[in-house]
XYZ file of N, CA, C and O in Angstrom:
480
model
N 0.681 -1.160 -0.113
C 0.222 -0.123 0.157
C 0.900 1.213 0.139
O 2.021 1.270 0.567
N 0.532 2.125 -0.748
C 1.201 3.872 -0.743
C 0.430 4.467 0.416
O -0.481 4.667 0.035
N 1.479 4.917 0.951
C 1.068 5.493 2.293
C 1.721 6.916 2.384
O 3.046 6.829 2.488
N 1.188 8.003 2.735
C 1.850 9.376 3.034
C 1.593 9.418 4.344
O 1.012 9.251 5.341
N 2.843 9.823 5.272
C 3.006 9.846 6.462
C 3.531 11.251 6.800
O 4.446 11.821 6.271
N 2.834 12.009 7.581
C 3.314 13.262 7.881
C 3.924 13.483 9.009
O 3.837 12.368 9.877
N 4.591 14.553 9.111
C 5.310 15.025 10.537
C 6.542 13.736 10.860
O 6.689 12.983 11.878
N 7.345 13.348 9.868
C 8.245 12.315 9.974
C 9.451 12.698 10.553
O 10.363 11.730 11.160
N 9.739 13.986 11.084
C 10.718 14.429 12.087
C 10.136 14.332 13.475
O 11.005 14.635 14.205
N 9.318 14.152 13.607
C 8.541 13.832 15.028
C 8.573 12.484 15.412
O 8.736 11.663 14.704
N 8.130 12.246 16.742
C 8.181 10.965 17.122
C 7.364 9.862 16.686
O 7.844 8.744 16.341
N 5.979 10.295 16.600
C 5.083 9.204 15.876
C 5.331 9.143 14.624
O 5.367 7.745 13.811
N 5.496 10.057 13.467
C 5.934 9.966 12.287
C 6.885 8.937 11.997
O 7.487 8.260 11.257
N 7.984 9.283 12.842
C 9.624 8.773 12.572
C 9.133 7.338 12.956
O 9.607 6.467 12.301
N 8.299 6.827 14.035
C 8.183 5.564 14.338
C 7.346 5.067 13.367
O 7.537 3.575 13.119
N 6.398 5.370 12.793
C 5.637 4.798 11.282
C 6.709 4.707 10.552
O 6.364 3.466 10.140
N 7.314 5.394 10.156
C 8.129 5.083 8.992
C 9.187 4.142 9.226
O 9.414 3.112 8.319
N 9.475 3.665 10.464
C 10.248 2.828 11.051
C 9.505 1.255 11.114
O 9.772 0.335 10.648
N 8.178 1.269 11.228
C 7.327 0.109 11.487
C 6.738 -0.197 10.132
O 6.445 -1.475 10.001
N 6.270 0.624 9.446
C 5.319 0.177 8.398
C 6.396 -0.065 6.954
O 6.086 0.066 5.973
N 7.474 -0.949 7.088
C 8.423 -1.061 5.978
C 7.916 -1.816 4.975
O 8.278 -1.839 3.929
N 6.685 -2.723 5.046
C 6.084 -3.567 4.146
C 5.412 -2.736 3.134
O 4.883 -3.126 2.159
N 5.106 -1.480 3.530
C 4.254 -0.472 2.491
C 5.184 0.573 1.629
O 6.561 0.553 2.251
N 4.789 0.990 1.022
C 5.602 1.974 0.187
C 5.247 3.360 0.943
O 4.241 3.882 0.721
N 6.292 4.064 1.577
C 5.966 4.947 2.263
C 6.545 6.070 1.896
O 7.718 6.491 0.938
N 5.852 7.402 1.783
C 6.384 8.605 1.620
C 6.038 9.697 2.791
O 5.174 9.812 3.275
N 7.125 9.887 3.149
C 7.352 10.669 4.262
C 7.450 12.312 4.132
O 8.185 12.761 3.525
N 6.696 13.118 4.925
C 6.663 14.366 4.931
C 6.984 15.051 5.944
O 6.386 14.814 7.175
N 7.619 16.359 5.758
C 7.662 17.162 6.951
C 6.997 18.338 6.912
O 6.165 18.404 5.787
N 6.989 18.909 7.512
C 6.118 20.367 7.970
C 6.515 20.981 6.778
O 5.578 22.028 5.904
N 7.714 21.046 6.248
C 8.079 22.015 4.909
C 7.627 21.555 3.943
O 7.264 21.987 2.670
N 7.198 20.268 3.729
C 6.845 19.640 2.708
C 5.463 19.558 2.449
O 4.634 19.816 1.419
N 4.584 19.900 3.492
C 3.270 19.848 3.628
C 2.734 20.677 5.116
O 2.952 19.726 5.979
N 1.995 21.727 4.792
C 1.576 22.607 6.091
C -0.036 22.051 6.173
O -0.993 22.412 5.298
N -0.140 21.033 7.068
C -1.593 20.574 7.170
C -2.679 21.630 7.772
O -3.692 21.034 7.587
N -2.081 22.962 7.768
C -3.210 23.877 8.139
C -3.450 24.643 6.662
O -4.390 25.449 6.620
N -2.909 24.084 5.408
C -3.263 24.567 4.075
C -4.089 23.652 3.365
O -3.195 22.514 2.754
N -5.299 23.423 3.304
C -6.084 22.579 2.247
C -5.124 22.633 0.987
O -5.424 21.466 0.309
N -4.793 23.651 0.070
C -4.348 23.780 -1.241
C -3.038 22.673 -1.281
O -2.812 22.092 -1.968
N -2.217 23.068 0.144
C -0.977 21.683 -0.070
C -1.351 20.771 0.251
O -0.593 19.693 -0.373
N -2.402 20.399 0.837
C -2.713 18.878 1.157
C -2.966 18.242 0.103
O -2.761 17.138 -0.451
N -4.142 19.196 -1.044
C -4.381 18.493 -2.021
C -3.446 18.298 -3.252
O -3.148 17.373 -3.838
N -2.538 19.421 -3.308
C -1.236 19.307 -4.115
C -0.233 18.056 -4.068
O 0.013 17.466 -4.674
N -0.193 17.821 -2.570
C 0.604 16.480 -2.244
C 0.324 15.267 -2.635
O 0.794 14.496 -3.042
N -1.222 15.188 -2.103
C -1.961 14.168 -2.331
C -2.071 13.601 -3.917
O -1.947 12.787 -4.579
N -2.122 14.943 -4.708
C -2.376 14.902 -6.342
C -0.840 14.226 -6.769
O -0.847 13.500 -7.663
N 0.064 14.780 -6.390
C 1.245 14.757 -6.633
C 2.043 12.847 -6.305
O 2.510 12.671 -7.301
N 1.609 12.682 -5.111
C 2.015 11.278 -4.498
C 0.927 10.311 -4.869
O 1.482 9.036 -4.848
N -0.056 10.351 -5.136
C -1.128 9.409 -5.509
C -1.097 8.427 -4.417
O -0.846 7.233 -4.774
N -1.412 8.529 -2.996
C -1.390 7.505 -2.103
C -2.797 6.572 -2.368
O -3.667 6.753 -3.050
N -2.562 5.351 -1.750
C -3.733 4.503 -2.213
C -4.787 4.816 -0.895
O -4.562 4.641 0.223
N -5.762 5.406 -1.431
C -6.988 5.858 -0.599
C -8.133 5.189 -0.790
O -8.696 5.088 -1.952
N -8.472 4.766 0.115
C -9.990 4.008 -0.011
C -10.892 4.181 1.232
O -10.414 4.738 2.133
N -12.195 3.945 1.162
C -13.275 4.236 2.386
C -12.741 3.309 3.488
O -12.629 4.125 4.754
N -11.901 2.432 3.470
C -11.405 1.391 4.598
C -10.051 1.836 5.226
O -9.815 1.522 6.360
N -9.340 2.705 4.468
C -8.019 2.951 4.952
C -7.847 4.645 5.119
O -6.708 5.084 5.710
N -8.880 5.540 4.836
C -8.634 6.941 5.269
C -9.333 7.263 6.643
O -10.165 6.310 7.148
N -9.120 8.187 7.184
C -9.390 8.831 8.427
C -8.627 8.983 9.328
O -7.319 9.243 9.071
N -8.858 9.058 10.420
C -8.159 9.476 11.975
C -7.641 7.968 12.433
O -8.263 7.293 12.661
N -6.317 7.840 12.718
C -5.787 6.985 13.407
C -5.376 7.407 14.709
O -4.637 8.238 14.894
N -5.943 6.270 15.708
C -5.299 7.134 17.260
C -4.179 6.138 17.486
O -4.009 4.789 16.972
N -3.033 6.645 17.987
C -1.835 5.894 18.305
C -1.594 6.099 19.923
O -1.366 7.197 20.317
N -1.774 4.996 20.720
C -1.561 5.156 22.042
C -0.392 4.068 22.357
O -0.453 2.936 21.951
N 0.458 4.316 23.473
C 1.567 3.567 23.804
C 1.131 2.020 24.422
O 1.604 1.160 23.737
N -0.077 1.997 25.011
C -0.356 0.627 25.807
C -1.503 -0.082 25.022
O -2.204 -0.821 25.723
N -1.818 0.474 23.935
C -3.038 -0.169 23.327
C -4.189 0.583 23.432
O -5.189 0.694 22.476
N -4.725 1.223 24.610
C -5.907 1.996 24.839
C -5.497 3.117 25.755
O -4.791 3.000 26.510
N -6.331 4.103 25.774
C -6.219 5.269 26.752
C -7.526 5.938 26.798
O -8.198 6.169 25.550
N -8.166 6.225 27.803
C -9.388 7.046 27.916
C -9.002 8.374 27.716
O -7.727 8.888 27.972
N -10.023 9.403 27.521
C -9.807 10.657 27.478
C -9.092 11.458 28.858
O -8.345 12.018 28.833
N -9.599 10.757 29.759
C -9.214 11.255 31.306
C -7.757 10.956 31.054
O -6.938 11.760 31.544
N -7.226 9.733 30.794
C -5.882 9.165 31.101
C -5.128 10.094 30.115
O -3.808 10.594 30.696
N -5.431 10.471 28.868
C -4.755 11.241 28.152
C -4.900 12.849 28.689
O -3.572 13.373 28.749
N -5.848 13.265 28.952
C -5.811 14.858 29.338
C -4.901 14.899 31.155
O -3.940 15.768 31.143
N -4.847 13.884 31.477
C -3.909 13.707 32.728
C -2.461 13.847 32.252
O -1.806 14.408 33.092
N -2.188 12.695 31.414
C -0.908 13.117 31.103
C -0.376 14.400 30.548
O 0.795 14.938 30.615
N -1.266 14.827 29.342
C -1.083 16.224 28.926
C -0.773 17.215 29.964
O 0.181 17.910 30.117
N -1.666 17.411 30.782
C -1.530 18.380 31.949
C -0.525 18.219 32.771
O 0.189 19.309 33.046
N -0.314 16.840 32.860
C 0.778 16.665 34.071
C 2.193 17.105 33.446
O 3.208 17.568 33.892
N 2.392 16.707 32.049
C 3.744 17.189 31.446
C 3.731 18.671 31.225
O 4.755 19.116 30.941
N 2.544 19.326 30.813
C 2.725 20.639 30.511
C 2.458 21.695 31.513
O 2.879 22.865 31.296
N 1.778 21.024 32.621
C 1.752 22.039 33.758
C 1.971 21.349 35.041
O 0.981 21.117 35.656
N 3.324 21.223 35.678
C 3.533 20.379 36.477
C 2.945 21.026 37.878
O 2.741 20.351 38.942
N 2.667 22.256 37.879
C 2.128 22.919 39.001
C 0.429 22.554 39.498
O 0.105 22.673 40.788
N -0.075 22.063 38.446
C -1.542 21.476 38.456
C -1.784 20.310 39.334
O -0.882 19.351 39.214
N -2.474 20.342 40.397
C -2.931 19.169 41.179
C -3.710 18.296 40.492
O -4.848 18.563 40.491
N -3.077 17.097 39.899
C -3.781 16.146 39.128
C -5.037 15.471 39.931
O -5.778 14.983 39.238
N -5.075 15.757 41.434
C -5.942 15.245 42.284
C -7.290 15.782 41.884
O -8.077 15.576 42.333
N -7.284 17.195 41.462
C -8.295 17.861 40.966
C -8.848 17.508 39.639
O -9.835 17.954 39.203
N -8.446 16.362 38.996
C -8.821 16.066 37.767
C -9.821 14.937 37.873
O -9.022 13.870 38.535
N -10.708 14.716 37.440
C -11.262 13.291 37.804
C -12.369 13.122 36.579
O -12.778 14.021 35.629
N -12.436 11.674 36.179
C -13.242 11.434 34.919
C -14.509 11.602 35.177
O -15.115 11.650 36.308
N -15.536 12.062 33.906
C -16.785 12.094 33.910
C -17.361 11.271 32.869
O -16.622 10.781 31.839
N -18.751 11.328 32.814
C -19.391 10.231 31.829
C -20.026 11.257 30.823
O -19.956 12.460 31.336
N -19.998 10.781 29.766
C -20.494 11.695 28.604
C -21.907 12.305 29.057
O -21.801 13.733 28.662
N -22.478 11.783 29.771
C -23.932 12.477 29.980
C -23.905 13.553 31.137
O -24.445 14.384 31.083
N -22.539 13.781 31.749
C -22.183 14.700 32.692
C -21.920 15.931 31.809
O -21.450 16.778 32.684
N -21.717 15.924 30.435
C -21.060 17.119 30.026
C -21.748 17.002 28.757
O -21.409 16.867 27.561
N -23.211 17.585 28.893
C -23.908 17.603 27.489
C -23.603 18.698 26.622
O -23.025 19.679 27.035
N -23.526 18.246 25.393
C -23.315 19.419 24.320
C -24.160 19.144 23.221
O -24.999 18.076 22.974
N -24.224 20.117 22.084
C -24.970 19.808 21.208
C -24.847 18.787 20.104
O -25.447 18.172 19.503
N -23.346 18.306 20.124
C -22.852 17.495 19.351
C -23.008 16.300 19.910
O -22.645 16.178 21.150
N -23.540 15.205 19.226
C -23.563 13.927 19.453
C -22.184 13.319 19.713
O -21.388 13.344 19.074
N -22.042 12.781 21.170
C -20.728 12.225 21.354
C -20.936 10.881 21.681
O -22.162 10.134 22.480
N -19.933 10.013 21.480
C -19.949 8.528 21.778
C -20.013 8.252 23.201
O -19.518 8.923 23.818
N -20.515 7.218 23.550
C -20.764 6.739 24.845
C -19.622 5.902 25.510
O -19.259 6.132 26.576
N -18.583 5.496 24.483
C -17.297 5.067 24.788
C -16.564 5.516 23.790
O -16.265 5.214 22.643
N -15.426 6.402 24.349
C -14.539 7.164 23.315
C -13.250 6.518 23.852
O -12.212 7.571 23.723
N -12.870 5.486 23.881
C -11.458 4.894 24.411
C -10.616 5.047 23.469
O -10.941 4.807 21.993
N -9.512 5.608 23.207
C -8.405 5.888 22.225
C -7.720 4.448 22.069
O -7.393 4.190 23.124
N -7.997 3.846 20.926
C -7.162 2.683 21.076
C -6.409 2.597 19.419
O -6.703 3.357 18.527
N -5.537 1.352 19.330
C -4.847 1.066 18.026
C -5.478 0.333 17.252
O -5.063 -0.170 16.250
N -6.965 -0.024 17.357
C -7.393 -1.120 16.485
C -7.310 -0.868 15.094
O -7.277 -1.765 14.361
N -7.826 0.437 14.723
C -7.598 0.694 13.231
C -6.560 0.730 12.697
O -6.676 0.011 11.492
N -5.293 1.225 13.212
C -4.036 1.100 12.578
C -3.928 -0.184 12.484
O -3.340 -0.873 11.491
N -4.102 -1.289 13.656
C -3.586 -2.551 13.334
C -4.719 -3.169 12.516
O -3.868 -4.136 11.369
N -5.707 -3.069 11.886
C -6.717 -3.659 11.103
C -6.340 -3.325 9.905
O -5.943 -4.073 8.914
N -5.892 -1.985 9.655
C -5.732 -1.441 8.244
C -4.264 -1.762 7.701
O -3.916 -2.116 6.515
N -3.326 -1.537 8.642
C -1.775 -1.114 8.062
C -0.851 -2.248 8.868
O 0.330 -2.498 8.261
N -1.014 -2.724 9.928
C -0.265 -3.763 10.412
C -0.717 -5.334 10.367
O -1.763 -5.625 10.558
Protein backbone atom coordinates (compact mmCIF):
# COMPACT_ATOMS: atom_id res chain seq x y z
CA UNK A 1 0.00 0.00 0.00
CA UNK A 2 1.29 3.49 -0.83
CA UNK A 3 1.02 5.64 2.31
CA UNK A 4 1.71 9.32 2.99
CA UNK A 5 3.03 9.89 6.50
CA UNK A 6 3.15 13.45 7.80
CA UNK A 7 5.40 14.69 10.57
CA UNK A 8 8.27 12.30 9.85
CA UNK A 9 10.63 14.46 11.90
CA UNK A 10 8.40 13.95 14.95
CA UNK A 11 8.23 10.96 17.25
CA UNK A 12 5.08 9.35 15.82
CA UNK A 13 5.87 9.98 12.16
CA UNK A 14 9.40 8.68 12.62
CA UNK A 15 8.12 5.55 14.39
CA UNK A 16 5.57 4.88 11.62
CA UNK A 17 8.30 5.15 8.97
CA UNK A 18 10.33 2.58 10.93
CA UNK A 19 7.43 0.17 11.55
CA UNK A 20 5.48 0.13 8.29
CA UNK A 21 8.36 -1.03 6.09
CA UNK A 22 6.24 -3.53 4.15
CA UNK A 23 4.40 -0.58 2.57
CA UNK A 24 5.53 2.05 0.07
CA UNK A 25 6.01 5.03 2.36
CA UNK A 26 6.22 8.71 1.46
CA UNK A 27 7.47 10.70 4.44
CA UNK A 28 6.56 14.36 4.68
CA UNK A 29 7.87 17.09 6.94
CA UNK A 30 6.06 20.30 7.88
CA UNK A 31 8.04 22.01 5.12
CA UNK A 32 6.77 19.48 2.56
CA UNK A 33 3.14 19.94 3.51
CA UNK A 34 1.57 22.38 5.96
CA UNK A 35 -1.52 20.55 7.24
CA UNK A 36 -3.24 23.86 7.99
CA UNK A 37 -3.33 24.66 4.25
CA UNK A 38 -5.87 22.58 2.30
CA UNK A 39 -4.35 23.59 -1.05
CA UNK A 40 -0.99 22.10 -0.03
CA UNK A 41 -2.66 18.89 1.17
CA UNK A 42 -4.45 18.56 -2.18
CA UNK A 43 -1.25 19.27 -4.13
CA UNK A 44 0.78 16.69 -2.17
CA UNK A 45 -2.00 14.10 -2.46
CA UNK A 46 -2.33 14.72 -6.22
CA UNK A 47 1.45 14.54 -6.71
CA UNK A 48 2.05 11.34 -4.72
CA UNK A 49 -1.22 9.48 -5.37
CA UNK A 50 -1.40 7.46 -2.12
CA UNK A 51 -3.70 4.44 -2.02
CA UNK A 52 -6.93 5.89 -0.61
CA UNK A 53 -10.05 3.82 -0.04
CA UNK A 54 -13.02 4.14 2.27
CA UNK A 55 -11.51 1.52 4.56
CA UNK A 56 -8.07 3.11 5.06
CA UNK A 57 -8.70 6.85 5.26
CA UNK A 58 -9.56 8.84 8.35
CA UNK A 59 -8.17 9.44 11.79
CA UNK A 60 -5.88 6.89 13.39
CA UNK A 61 -5.36 6.90 17.16
CA UNK A 62 -1.95 5.84 18.38
CA UNK A 63 -1.51 5.19 22.07
CA UNK A 64 1.44 3.47 23.74
CA UNK A 65 -0.30 0.68 25.66
CA UNK A 66 -3.06 -0.21 23.25
CA UNK A 67 -5.77 2.03 24.70
CA UNK A 68 -6.31 5.20 26.69
CA UNK A 69 -9.35 7.03 28.01
CA UNK A 70 -9.71 10.76 27.40
CA UNK A 71 -9.23 11.18 31.15
CA UNK A 72 -5.91 9.32 31.07
CA UNK A 73 -4.87 11.28 27.99
CA UNK A 74 -5.76 14.65 29.60
CA UNK A 75 -3.99 13.68 32.81
CA UNK A 76 -0.76 12.95 30.93
CA UNK A 77 -0.92 16.15 28.86
CA UNK A 78 -1.70 18.37 31.86
CA UNK A 79 0.92 16.66 34.01
CA UNK A 80 3.60 17.22 31.39
CA UNK A 81 2.65 20.76 30.38
CA UNK A 82 1.64 22.18 33.77
CA UNK A 83 3.57 20.45 36.58
CA UNK A 84 2.07 22.83 39.19
CA UNK A 85 -1.46 21.54 38.47
CA UNK A 86 -2.76 19.22 41.19
CA UNK A 87 -3.81 16.14 39.21
CA UNK A 88 -6.02 15.07 42.13
CA UNK A 89 -8.32 17.93 41.04
CA UNK A 90 -8.84 16.17 37.72
CA UNK A 91 -11.44 13.41 37.63
CA UNK A 92 -13.18 11.41 34.90
CA UNK A 93 -16.79 12.11 33.94
CA UNK A 94 -19.42 10.28 31.94
CA UNK A 95 -20.52 11.67 28.57
CA UNK A 96 -23.97 12.39 30.01
CA UNK A 97 -22.34 14.65 32.64
CA UNK A 98 -21.03 17.00 29.95
CA UNK A 99 -23.97 17.73 27.65
CA UNK A 100 -23.20 19.30 24.28
CA UNK A 101 -25.14 19.93 21.09
CA UNK A 102 -22.77 17.57 19.31
CA UNK A 103 -23.57 13.88 19.61
CA UNK A 104 -20.72 12.18 21.45
CA UNK A 105 -19.99 8.46 21.66
CA UNK A 106 -20.78 6.70 24.92
CA UNK A 107 -17.39 4.99 24.85
CA UNK A 108 -14.59 7.01 23.30
CA UNK A 109 -11.54 5.05 24.37
CA UNK A 110 -8.54 5.83 22.20
CA UNK A 111 -7.08 2.58 20.87
CA UNK A 112 -4.91 1.17 18.14
CA UNK A 113 -7.55 -1.13 16.63
CA UNK A 114 -7.98 0.76 13.35
CA UNK A 115 -4.29 1.08 12.53
CA UNK A 116 -3.73 -2.59 13.39
CA UNK A 117 -6.61 -3.69 11.18
CA UNK A 118 -5.65 -1.55 8.18
CA UNK A 119 -1.87 -1.22 8.23
CA UNK A 120 -0.22 -3.77 10.47
